[in-house]
Amino acid sequence: MAPLGRPRALAAHAFSPHDAVLSAAARHLGRRRFLTVTAAAAALAFSTNLPARGAVAAEMDAARLTADPFTLGVASGDPLPESVLLWTRLAPEPFEEDGGMGQERVSVQWEVALDEYFALVVRKGTALAYPEYSHSVHVDVQGLTPGVTYYYRFRAGSYISPAGRTRTAPAADADLTTMRLGAVACQAYQDGYYTVYRHLAREDVDVVFHLGDYLYEYAVNSAGGERGYTDVTLPEVFNRETMTLADYRLRYSLYKSDKDLQAAHAAHPFVVTWDDHETENNYADSVPENDLPPSEFLLRRAAAYRAYWENQPLRSAQLPQGPDALLYRRLQWGTLAQFDVLDTRQYRSDQAYDDRPHAPGPESDDPARTLTGAEQEKWLLDGWQASDALWNVTAQQVCFSQRRFGLTADAPLSMDAWDGYRASRNRVVAGAKAAGLENWLILTGDVHVAYAFDVKDDFDNPDSRTLGTELACSSVSSGKDGVERPDSWETQMKANPHMKFYDGRRGFARVAIGTESARIDFKTVSVISTPGAPLTTAASFVTEVGDQGMKPA
């Protein structure tokens, strides 16, 4: 979630000599050359961190491991009908720059079973954990059966990882009656405990969509910020803004050391997409928040993207090339649902009006402006044209529906959300109408509150056709404890008749998609400044097949 203004000074940071060399080199590269000469960009950013093609690196005998390397847990993601991606990362000393693993590659065994006791193993193999990729392991397990729950685990030396549970997607032509998903976003470690994840781990869902801000670049003090640790002292390395590859890797180690986050990953496959804070607050394409040359910022972006891939259950297709990564992608859940996962950060035009809330105007409404980039926009609209799914679900980051922040006709809107890119939104809406989408559901993160919206053909006319529904899932921890009715509650509810729900507490959304309707339950916890708060259902809505709109359940 963005602050009101763009300017902000960078925290003081000690750069390594390697970083200084990269920054100096970046000043000699214009953005066009940096982005078009992909191999050169990658070599520039990570000349000592990419395994050479065909090279044989020294291999550690895993028997030499003397401490548990699975301190960051396990995860799975992007389920397909016959495959799923399994992830872990070896780090016996997770708060050390190399994770305590040194610079040797390590063989890691993996196995997939039909039962939690691993009596019925159906797939197994060996993967290599490379130091160049922070000893992360990404295994794309093939040959699985569609629509089946599996259990998986890893072994390195004498150590066995915690077991994870995952599932494959149903066959593409499977006629399903229901599927269940969870939606989460925004998990600033320093803002509180991950109680939301503890509850989500216990939910009966098929898949979890993480809608961005998995990581925050801001400093975390020795007490863990709002967590207020008294029995743990975090290393000073976290008490600065992330800038380098080493910084981002270490910050993921901190986040992933949380046991509640580990439990949620172990319980469910995740489908992840980033927003801004995985790199830097409110960046837009190659334009940083602060006044830096794009070439220098793109080095930081390359580091952030690289660390993101290393620490998420993503396939090799999402492996960044320098400062670029193909994160938008499409998943299918039988004939019931098509999921289009967007990236609304990497390709967007710079925010209008200095990224401050502003009434619509010539700058924000310029038809040339885009939130998705032309290629991703075409991919989305073409995918809708080809879709035979009953439900089309768009998993993305920032609010799609209009949000007036005041009661007048010229009330300000967010320039960082789709409201700041109205021509781009209009093209997407036109594409949805042209494709004849009848059941369109949008999943949104970013704003640290829970919203339920009717997606209108004309947001300024409450009587216009409702084209779909949008939910914002609140945040896991960002925004600290929160309150049920924020100060802006009454104004926003009056100013936006299509806004059907607004709650400022931490939580997640659970969605049950069926052949007759989709049910949305907004789950909340009262506090995260202390652990253990119970889970409550703040509100429930249904949107019916062929009759879109949020109706109280």
XYZ file of C-alpha atoms in Angstrom:
553
model
C 0.000 0.000 0.000
C 1.421 3.365 -0.996
C 1.864 6.461 1.135
C 0.351 9.701 -0.183
C 3.496 11.051 -1.775
C 6.349 9.630 -3.811
C 9.522 11.287 -2.395
C 11.358 9.363 0.287
C 15.036 9.262 1.143
C 16.800 5.917 0.993
C 17.989 4.489 4.263
C 21.735 4.522 4.794
C 23.272 1.365 3.411
C 26.747 -0.099 3.208
C 27.410 -1.272 -0.353
C 29.899 -4.029 -1.075
C 32.740 -3.385 -3.562
C 30.875 -5.586 -6.057
C 27.797 -3.356 -5.739
C 29.927 -0.287 -6.390
C 31.275 -1.833 -9.585
C 27.770 -2.686 -10.765
C 26.483 0.801 -10.046
C 29.381 2.364 -11.912
C 28.822 0.087 -14.881
C 25.099 0.791 -14.884
C 25.698 4.489 -15.418
C 27.142 3.638 -18.821
C 24.076 1.718 -19.932
C 20.922 3.384 -21.181
C 17.652 1.611 -20.445
C 17.137 0.578 -24.077
C 20.487 -1.186 -24.237
C 20.072 -2.649 -20.762
C 16.752 -4.244 -21.629
C 17.517 -5.358 -25.162
C 20.895 -6.931 -24.514
C 19.521 -9.449 -22.056
C 22.592 -11.622 -21.721
C 24.810 -8.601 -21.133
C 22.409 -7.283 -18.515
C 22.373 -10.576 -16.670
C 26.142 -10.878 -16.831
C 26.547 -7.312 -15.599
C 24.250 -7.773 -12.642
C 25.361 -11.237 -11.590
C 28.673 -12.008 -13.263
C 29.794 -14.044 -10.260
C 26.412 -15.566 -9.431
C 25.264 -17.451 -12.522
C 26.298 -21.065 -13.102
C 28.092 -21.296 -16.418
C 26.474 -23.516 -19.045
C 28.113 -26.927 -18.892
C 30.276 -26.038 -15.906
C 30.905 -28.652 -13.247
C 30.938 -26.972 -9.843
C 32.377 -28.619 -6.781
C 29.823 -30.756 -4.978
C 29.482 -31.012 -1.231
C 28.995 -34.419 0.297
C 25.609 -33.906 1.966
C 26.781 -36.170 4.767
C 28.938 -33.245 5.900
C 25.845 -31.281 6.914
C 25.876 -30.969 10.697
C 22.727 -28.850 11.146
C 19.204 -28.993 9.761
C 19.262 -27.274 6.335
C 15.447 -27.076 6.062
C 14.977 -24.088 8.355
C 12.893 -22.213 5.764
C 10.337 -24.942 5.225
C 8.876 -26.300 2.004
C 6.351 -25.061 -0.531
C 4.522 -26.055 -3.692
C 2.912 -24.002 -6.399
C 1.299 -23.496 -9.804
C -0.548 -26.836 -9.905
C -1.219 -28.250 -13.374
C -3.227 -31.400 -14.160
C -0.150 -33.639 -14.296
C 2.508 -31.633 -12.471
C 3.226 -29.361 -9.553
C 6.274 -27.313 -8.595
C 8.015 -28.232 -5.324
C 10.344 -25.815 -3.521
C 12.760 -25.693 -0.639
C 15.971 -23.832 0.149
C 18.912 -25.152 2.124
C 19.928 -22.777 4.907
C 21.219 -24.277 8.166
C 22.245 -20.723 9.147
C 19.464 -18.700 7.482
C 20.646 -15.320 8.778
C 24.117 -15.748 7.268
C 24.693 -14.385 3.778
C 25.362 -17.848 2.309
C 22.807 -19.558 4.536
C 25.619 -21.497 6.127
C 26.015 -23.565 2.963
C 29.214 -22.180 1.448
C 29.774 -22.200 -2.306
C 29.340 -25.863 -3.232
C 26.384 -27.478 -4.913
C 24.456 -30.105 -2.971
C 22.366 -33.072 -4.081
C 18.882 -33.102 -2.578
C 16.538 -36.076 -2.794
C 12.803 -35.535 -3.125
C 9.801 -37.814 -3.073
C 6.066 -37.523 -3.677
C 3.573 -39.903 -2.091
C -0.152 -40.520 -1.914
C -0.087 -40.671 1.879
C 1.390 -38.568 4.657
C 3.453 -41.533 5.902
C 5.181 -41.928 2.499
C 4.285 -45.609 2.273
C 2.946 -45.092 -1.276
C 5.682 -43.133 -3.033
C 4.766 -42.413 -6.660
C 7.627 -40.143 -7.775
C 11.144 -39.526 -6.492
C 14.400 -38.126 -7.730
C 17.414 -35.938 -7.065
C 17.824 -32.209 -7.621
C 20.852 -29.983 -7.294
C 20.899 -26.987 -4.977
C 23.288 -24.455 -6.511
C 24.997 -21.681 -4.542
C 24.336 -19.427 -7.533
C 20.628 -19.746 -6.745
C 21.052 -19.451 -2.982
C 20.797 -23.242 -2.655
C 17.122 -23.127 -3.598
C 15.511 -26.212 -5.123
C 12.759 -26.078 -7.736
C 11.422 -29.482 -8.811
C 8.776 -29.612 -11.537
C 7.304 -33.033 -10.803
C 5.749 -34.595 -13.907
C 3.514 -37.579 -14.551
C 1.080 -37.021 -11.694
C -2.641 -37.760 -11.748
C -5.038 -34.819 -12.186
C -7.080 -33.688 -9.209
C -5.194 -35.686 -6.560
C -3.771 -34.690 -3.175
C -0.098 -35.567 -2.717
C 2.491 -35.332 0.035
C 6.123 -34.424 -0.553
C 9.399 -34.014 1.288
C 13.126 -33.496 0.705
C 16.260 -35.113 2.112
C 19.803 -33.737 2.303
C 22.337 -35.944 4.006
C 20.768 -37.311 7.168
C 18.201 -34.504 7.378
C 14.590 -34.802 6.205
C 12.431 -31.760 5.584
C 8.961 -31.230 7.013
C 6.339 -32.872 4.826
C 4.199 -30.702 2.586
C 0.766 -31.334 1.145
C -0.155 -30.278 -2.368
C -2.575 -31.187 -5.124
C -2.717 -31.226 -8.886
C -5.272 -29.315 -10.889
C -8.149 -31.315 -12.366
C -7.997 -32.413 -15.977
C -8.768 -29.601 -18.394
C -12.077 -31.198 -19.420
C -13.156 -32.187 -15.895
C -16.680 -31.057 -15.061
C -16.399 -29.901 -11.455
C -19.103 -28.671 -9.146
C -16.878 -26.668 -6.800
C -13.364 -25.535 -5.923
C -12.069 -23.484 -3.002
C -9.324 -20.899 -2.901
C -7.723 -18.577 -0.398
C -6.518 -15.071 -1.248
C -3.818 -13.261 0.751
C -1.498 -10.284 0.320
C 0.792 -7.825 2.075
C 2.791 -9.342 4.922
C 5.138 -6.745 6.408
C 7.101 -8.756 8.970
C 7.699 -5.746 11.194
C 3.972 -4.924 11.425
C 2.956 -7.963 13.429
C 2.588 -11.710 13.698
C 1.404 -14.005 10.913
C -1.641 -15.239 12.820
C -3.615 -15.077 9.571
C -1.366 -17.755 8.087
C -1.808 -20.018 11.100
C -5.546 -20.006 10.436
C -5.187 -20.289 6.674
C -3.055 -23.416 7.103
C -6.103 -25.093 8.671
C -8.557 -24.089 5.943
C -9.903 -26.586 3.427
C -8.821 -24.856 0.218
C -7.436 -26.264 -3.027
C -4.988 -23.436 -3.693
C -3.873 -20.105 -2.232
C -3.333 -16.989 -4.362
C -0.738 -14.565 -3.004
C -1.481 -11.202 -4.606
C 1.711 -9.309 -3.849
C 3.905 -7.668 -1.212
C 5.251 -10.977 0.039
C 8.310 -9.034 1.121
C 8.880 -5.452 2.288
C 12.097 -3.627 1.615
C 11.952 -1.520 4.796
C 14.250 -1.981 7.771
C 13.334 -4.461 10.533
C 14.814 -3.651 13.927
C 16.260 -6.119 16.422
C 12.885 -6.579 18.153
C 11.019 -7.372 14.933
C 9.146 -4.061 14.951
C 5.600 -4.450 16.255
C 6.311 -8.052 17.191
C 8.321 -6.693 20.107
C 10.545 -9.697 20.619
C 11.975 -10.039 24.097
C 13.462 -13.524 23.706
C 15.014 -13.015 20.266
C 17.385 -10.364 18.940
C 17.382 -10.078 15.160
C 20.735 -9.402 13.472
C 21.604 -5.837 12.507
C 21.723 -6.901 8.844
C 17.920 -6.573 8.731
C 17.876 -3.028 10.120
C 18.333 -1.376 6.718
C 16.532 -1.163 3.416
C 17.090 -4.000 0.961
C 19.215 -2.889 -1.979
C 21.477 -5.755 -3.046
C 20.951 -9.378 -3.972
C 22.372 -10.411 -0.619
C 19.948 -8.056 1.159
C 16.887 -9.467 -0.599
C 17.976 -13.048 -0.020
C 18.465 -12.420 3.678
C 15.114 -10.673 3.971
C 13.385 -13.717 2.478
C 15.223 -15.813 5.053
C 13.735 -13.668 7.802
C 10.200 -13.839 6.422
C 10.341 -17.543 5.653
C 11.685 -18.367 9.100
C 8.191 -17.614 10.434
C 6.521 -20.890 11.452
C 2.989 -19.755 10.601
C 4.034 -18.828 7.063
C 5.799 -22.175 6.755
C 2.651 -23.965 7.897
C 0.500 -22.299 5.244
C 2.979 -23.151 2.487
C 3.227 -26.740 3.680
C -0.559 -27.103 3.759
C -1.504 -25.683 0.342
C -0.058 -25.022 -3.110
C 0.459 -21.287 -3.706
C 0.117 -19.233 -6.867
C 2.209 -16.117 -6.360
C 2.542 -12.768 -8.077
C 4.400 -9.679 -6.945
C 3.442 -6.067 -6.428
C 5.867 -3.263 -5.572
C 7.452 -3.932 -2.183
C 9.219 -7.089 -3.315
C 11.440 -4.529 -5.072
C 10.659 -0.953 -3.961
C 7.550 0.984 -2.971
C 5.448 2.154 -5.925
C 8.043 1.704 -8.640
C 6.670 1.728 -12.191
C 8.534 -0.296 -14.811
C 12.045 1.215 -14.796
C 11.018 4.330 -12.841
C 12.010 4.098 -9.156
C 10.368 5.853 -6.243
C 13.443 8.009 -5.810
C 15.468 10.109 -8.208
C 17.835 7.497 -9.620
C 18.787 6.766 -13.235
C 16.728 3.857 -14.611
C 19.896 1.883 -15.330
C 20.852 1.929 -11.663
C 17.337 1.086 -10.510
C 17.170 -1.827 -12.942
C 20.156 -3.380 -11.219
C 18.205 -3.290 -7.981
C 15.165 -4.678 -9.775
C 17.255 -7.503 -11.196
C 18.443 -8.405 -7.703
C 14.906 -8.272 -6.291
C 13.423 -10.355 -9.100
C 16.188 -12.921 -8.796
C 15.677 -13.332 -5.043
C 11.904 -13.552 -5.535
C 12.258 -16.498 -7.908
C 14.786 -18.205 -5.665
C 12.351 -18.086 -2.749
C 9.049 -18.936 -4.410
C 7.528 -22.125 -5.870
C 7.925 -20.957 -9.471
C 8.935 -22.843 -12.602
C 11.956 -22.102 -14.761
C 9.746 -20.107 -17.140
C 9.586 -17.426 -14.443
C 13.371 -17.330 -13.862
C 14.423 -13.692 -14.419
C 16.791 -12.665 -17.155
C 18.560 -9.675 -15.691
C 15.857 -7.161 -14.689
C 13.035 -8.919 -16.577
C 10.812 -11.836 -15.620
C 7.710 -13.312 -17.233
C 5.409 -13.583 -14.223
C 1.959 -13.286 -15.799
C 0.548 -16.695 -16.591
C -2.664 -18.704 -16.867
C -3.943 -21.701 -14.886
C -7.059 -23.819 -15.374
C -9.284 -25.641 -12.892
C -11.204 -28.045 -15.120
C -14.093 -26.405 -16.939
C -15.048 -24.513 -13.788
C -12.486 -21.698 -13.678
C -9.708 -20.035 -15.616
C -7.196 -18.043 -13.572
C -5.330 -15.194 -15.235
C -2.464 -14.095 -13.002
C -1.326 -10.536 -13.782
C 1.785 -8.446 -13.221
C 0.639 -4.825 -12.864
C 4.014 -3.460 -11.784
C 6.727 -4.436 -14.276
C 5.249 -2.870 -17.427
C 3.181 0.070 -16.188
C 3.455 3.724 -17.146
C 4.716 5.990 -14.390
C 2.029 7.139 -11.970
C 0.314 10.394 -12.917
C 0.330 13.565 -10.824
C 3.446 12.616 -8.870
C 1.617 9.559 -7.532
C -0.596 11.596 -5.210
C -4.378 11.109 -4.898
C -5.849 13.276 -7.628
C -9.076 13.802 -9.530
C -9.087 12.319 -13.033
C -7.404 14.632 -15.518
C -5.559 14.744 -18.840
C -2.408 13.251 -17.358
C -4.048 10.213 -15.774
C -6.535 9.701 -18.625
C -3.985 9.764 -21.452
C -5.013 6.836 -23.723
C -1.363 5.889 -24.175
C -1.005 5.043 -20.494
C -1.025 1.396 -19.464
C -1.002 -0.603 -16.252
C -0.261 -3.964 -17.869
C 1.758 -3.127 -20.960
C 0.401 -3.809 -24.442
C 1.645 -7.397 -24.694
C 0.147 -8.525 -21.379
C -3.106 -6.709 -22.146
C -3.426 -8.541 -25.463
C -2.581 -11.851 -23.760
C -5.359 -11.258 -21.219
C -8.013 -10.305 -23.741
C -7.074 -13.104 -26.145
C -7.251 -15.548 -23.242
C -10.767 -14.429 -22.467
C -11.803 -14.856 -26.078
C -10.542 -18.451 -26.012
C -11.903 -19.306 -22.559
C -14.557 -21.985 -22.158
C -14.498 -21.784 -18.353
C -17.656 -20.982 -16.418
C -15.735 -18.515 -14.225
C -12.902 -16.239 -15.298
C -10.860 -15.169 -12.292
C -8.307 -12.367 -12.554
C -5.649 -12.541 -9.834
C -3.895 -9.180 -9.639
C -2.603 -6.522 -7.293
C -4.211 -3.060 -7.153
C -7.871 -2.012 -6.919
C -9.637 -2.405 -10.249
C -12.892 -0.759 -9.207
C -13.222 2.989 -8.790
C -12.615 4.374 -5.294
C -13.537 7.984 -4.680
C -11.883 9.335 -1.546
C -14.445 12.124 -1.160
C -18.113 12.907 -1.777
C -17.729 15.448 -4.598
C -17.678 14.703 -8.312
C -14.028 15.754 -8.496
C -12.935 13.719 -5.471
C -9.398 12.345 -5.647
C -8.633 8.797 -6.751
C -5.555 6.635 -6.268
C -3.025 7.206 -9.026
C -1.295 3.907 -8.217
C -4.418 1.773 -8.814
C -6.486 1.251 -11.976
C -8.147 4.611 -11.222
C -4.887 6.225 -12.317
C -4.976 4.279 -15.586
C -8.604 4.645 -16.641
C -7.946 4.206 -20.368
C -6.157 0.950 -19.585
C -9.099 -0.169 -17.431
C -11.559 0.811 -20.150
C -9.725 -1.381 -22.658
C -9.847 -4.326 -20.267
C -13.559 -3.790 -19.575
C -14.240 -3.572 -23.304
C -12.310 -6.804 -23.772
C -14.354 -8.548 -21.076
C -17.578 -7.424 -22.743
C -16.375 -8.417 -26.196
C -15.452 -11.883 -24.918
C -18.889 -12.233 -23.353
C -17.602 -12.882 -19.834
C -20.645 -13.635 -17.726
C -18.943 -14.640 -14.484
C -15.911 -12.445 -13.848
C -14.232 -12.389 -10.448
C -11.252 -10.160 -9.632
C -8.895 -10.925 -6.719
C -7.019 -7.878 -5.372
C -4.376 -7.166 -2.737
C -2.352 -3.997 -1.976
C -4.731 -1.855 0.087
C -4.481 -3.514 3.556
C -8.258 -3.549 3.940
C -11.036 -5.880 2.819
C -13.376 -4.617 0.118
C -16.261 -6.112 -1.846
C -17.117 -4.333 -5.104
C -19.558 -4.651 -7.942
C -17.586 -4.043 -11.136
C -19.744 -1.580 -13.063
C -19.900 -0.805 -16.753
C -19.897 2.850 -15.679
C -18.688 3.425 -12.126
C -20.272 6.884 -12.082
C -23.709 5.419 -12.809
C -24.870 3.033 -10.063
C -27.652 1.801 -12.357
C -25.264 0.666 -15.091
C -24.723 -3.008 -15.754
C -22.708 -5.034 -13.237
C -20.032 -6.855 -15.220
C -18.380 -8.772 -12.419
C -17.267 -8.675 -8.812
C -14.027 -7.759 -7.082
C -12.715 -8.598 -3.650
C -9.737 -7.094 -1.883
C -8.470 -9.635 0.617
C -7.013 -7.256 3.254
C -3.478 -7.978 4.474
C -1.739 -10.663 6.479
C 0.037 -8.096 8.650
C 0.680 -4.821 6.796
C -1.067 -1.938 8.509
C -0.601 -3.444 11.992
C -3.691 -4.417 13.992
C -6.258 -2.405 12.064
C -9.842 -1.593 13.025
C -13.184 -2.780 11.755
C -14.219 0.678 10.535
C -11.315 2.930 9.519
C -11.775 6.717 9.671
C -12.614 6.789 5.945
C -15.305 4.088 6.203
C -18.400 6.279 6.067
C -17.061 8.564 3.342
C -15.915 5.748 1.067
C -19.101 3.727 1.478
C -21.201 6.787 0.563
C -18.936 7.936 -2.250
C -18.836 4.518 -3.928
C -22.276 2.874 -4.166
C -20.703 -0.161 -5.837
C -18.601 -0.735 -2.682
C -20.569 -3.309 -0.702
C -18.130 -3.993 2.136
C -15.144 -2.340 3.807
C -13.248 -3.677 6.826
C -9.866 -2.522 8.110
C -8.738 -5.593 10.061
C -6.104 -8.125 9.041
C -7.266 -11.305 7.341
C -7.771 -13.259 4.133
C -10.574 -14.108 1.736
C -11.907 -17.608 1.193
C -13.807 -18.210 -2.040
C -15.898 -21.265 -2.931
C -16.559 -21.286 -6.674
C -19.477 -23.415 -7.837
C -21.673 -24.042 -10.837
C -24.455 -21.812 -9.530
C -22.616 -19.165 -7.519
C -19.390 -18.151 -5.832
C -19.344 -17.528 -2.108
C -16.847 -15.058 -0.627
C -16.068 -15.179 3.096
C -13.972 -12.370 4.550
C -11.959 -13.839 7.436
C -10.422 -11.505 10.027
C -8.418 -11.522 13.252
C -8.745 -8.836 15.912
C -5.020 -8.261 16.567
C -1.628 -9.292 15.225
C 0.554 -7.303 17.638
C 0.279 -10.373 19.845
C -0.042 -13.920 18.480
C -2.981 -16.277 18.792
C -6.049 -14.150 18.015
C -9.089 -16.220 16.971
C -10.468 -16.169 13.438
C -13.875 -14.678 12.731
C -15.993 -14.242 9.612
C -16.540 -10.519 9.133
C -18.970 -10.861 6.212
C -20.058 -13.289 3.510
C -21.342 -12.606 0.002
C -22.475 -14.591 -3.011
C -22.309 -13.678 -6.661
C -24.543 -15.798 -8.858
C -23.804 -17.392 -12.195
C -25.350 -15.193 -14.870
C -26.329 -12.519 -12.337
C -23.178 -10.799 -11.166
C -23.068 -8.599 -8.081
C -22.186 -8.953 -4.408
C -25.220 -10.117 -2.440
C -25.092 -10.782 1.332
C -24.941 -14.523 1.970
